[in-house]
Amino acid sequence: MSKRLHVYICGSAGPWDEYNPFYVASKKYAKEVMYLIAKKPMSIEELSAALNVDADSLKEIVDALIKIDAAVVDNNKIKANFVAFFREDIYKISNFAEKYSRELSEKIIEKWSIIERKLSEVHCIEQVGLKKVAFAVIGAYTLDLDALSILREKGLAIFKEPKPGNREYILYGREYFEEHIKLISGLYWGCHSSIVNGVGFYTFGDHAGKRYAIPDVNFSEEILGKYKFEDERKFRLRASELLTKVLKEKKCFRETLVETSIDSKILDLLLDMSYLKEENTALFLNYPVILEEDNDNIVASVDVIEPIVEEVAVESYQALERELHDITPLKEGFSPKLIFTEVWHWIFGKANKILAAKGYIYDPPKRKPSEGKYIAWIHVSPPPRFM
């Protein structure tokens, strides 16, 4: 198999059309072309020879890449116009992140007694335990969502640029290589979220596999066999009602929760997705349900860590150009601000792994071979900084 890139963005890809970078990258041979032109500028003829593919077919791909500003023509050769990381770059970034992840985790541990005191007041602790709540609040809210706001405010990172088709995003490519999944397993650095009528549905974990929870899968597809927007909203809101009832009543049974046949299907999915667990026919929370009245303690916990995040972020950013000067994007002249978002994910992902290994936050098991390590939760009326 030819070498290729995994394509991802920071920002919004927009509708699924010819201006969507994922749509373009989904074309046959597109990721292979992106790999080759990120290595060095190449002509259509050189690409054709390298891939043993008809030049006319590759021209369509090149034209599509040029249309979204992912490639430019320079001296009759096609040159990549996106940030690309190759295998050797990833290992250098991973090694660079070690020092700062240890520093970040150690400074968080120094403040843990304060964090623990705040989070112990969160209502769902009694059912799900402190570690799962800390995984969400410290791992996701603090080191991912809130930290990215700090990077933006301090001018350490760029998260989006205007793109053709009225889009705003930064396009990245990362080389596929065999050891990558092993390298990122247990690096808790990816928060996915969706807000429906003020209720937040979140997953957070590594990127070493799929996630079977909202918003990574849809209730409507599971229940109806296809996605339906309005039904999806109704199902998610009903799921939040059922989960909140389990939290508040502390001990529930199926017969007291289910009012309709749809309720029964939603409940089955909540059990299958591990939002709930069943013990001797009684239902309990397995994942956190965070209420609006928990927000003060959640925000207070995040605020404890904010100065630490800022300190480590500034320190590591200042060292980036010096210690990572030979990674591909910097050699190609890309701004460190376009690269630091990636670097920060390695730093806090490794820090979360350390905190989990030391027992401060939850260390999720791998539920199925195809899945990553993650948890899910809902948050009723989350503060805007976590949306």
PDB file of C-alpha atoms in Angstrom, residues 201 212 214 219 235-236 238-244 246 254 257 263-277 283-287 367 378:
ATOM      1  CA  PHE A 201     -23.342  15.402  25.358  1.00  0.00           C
ATOM      2  CA  TYR A 212     -19.835   4.179  21.006  1.00  0.00           C
ATOM      3  CA  ILE A 214     -23.239  10.428  21.850  1.00  0.00           C
ATOM      4  CA  PHE A 219     -29.753   7.425  18.664  1.00  0.00           C
ATOM      5  CA  PHE A 235     -34.160  11.029  21.607  1.00  0.00           C
ATOM      6  CA  ARG A 236     -31.156  12.833  23.094  1.00  0.00           C
ATOM      7  CA  ARG A 238     -35.332  12.051  26.453  1.00  0.00           C
ATOM      8  CA  ALA A 239     -32.086  10.223  27.233  1.00  0.00           C
ATOM      9  CA  SER A 240     -30.952  13.191  29.331  1.00  0.00           C
ATOM     10  CA  GLU A 241     -34.272  13.125  31.201  1.00  0.00           C
ATOM     11  CA  LEU A 242     -33.886   9.416  31.958  1.00  0.00           C
ATOM     12  CA  LEU A 243     -30.287   9.826  33.104  1.00  0.00           C
ATOM     13  CA  THR A 244     -31.154  12.816  35.285  1.00  0.00           C
ATOM     14  CA  VAL A 246     -31.590   7.979  37.690  1.00  0.00           C
ATOM     15  CA  ARG A 254     -36.862  -0.095  34.306  1.00  0.00           C
ATOM     16  CA  LEU A 257     -38.529   4.821  33.915  1.00  0.00           C
ATOM     17  CA  ASP A 263     -38.132   4.846  26.092  1.00  0.00           C
ATOM     18  CA  SER A 264     -37.364   1.142  26.264  1.00  0.00           C
ATOM     19  CA  LYS A 265     -35.086   1.344  23.217  1.00  0.00           C
ATOM     20  CA  ILE A 266     -33.325   4.448  24.543  1.00  0.00           C
ATOM     21  CA  LEU A 267     -32.800   2.739  27.890  1.00  0.00           C
ATOM     22  CA  ASP A 268     -31.335  -0.326  26.174  1.00  0.00           C
ATOM     23  CA  LEU A 269     -28.927   1.922  24.298  1.00  0.00           C
ATOM     24  CA  LEU A 270     -27.928   3.791  27.461  1.00  0.00           C
ATOM     25  CA  LEU A 271     -27.072   0.449  29.045  1.00  0.00           C
ATOM     26  CA  ASP A 272     -25.254  -0.784  25.945  1.00  0.00           C
ATOM     27  CA  MET A 273     -23.288   2.474  25.697  1.00  0.00           C
ATOM     28  CA  SER A 274     -22.433   2.219  29.428  1.00  0.00           C
ATOM     29  CA  TYR A 275     -24.145   5.422  30.532  1.00  0.00           C
ATOM     30  CA  LEU A 276     -26.044   3.154  32.919  1.00  0.00           C
ATOM     31  CA  LYS A 277     -25.318  -0.093  34.701  1.00  0.00           C
ATOM     32  CA  LEU A 283     -30.316   0.984  37.439  1.00  0.00           C
ATOM     33  CA  PHE A 284     -27.452   3.276  38.409  1.00  0.00           C
ATOM     34  CA  LEU A 285     -25.277   5.807  36.622  1.00  0.00           C
ATOM     35  CA  ASN A 286     -22.015   4.527  35.187  1.00  0.00           C
ATOM     36  CA  TYR A 287     -21.003   7.809  33.519  1.00  0.00           C
ATOM     37  CA  ARG A 367     -14.573  -1.936  26.082  1.00  0.00           C
ATOM     38  CA  ILE A 378     -23.962  14.700  29.928  1.00  0.00           C
TER      39      ILE A 378
END
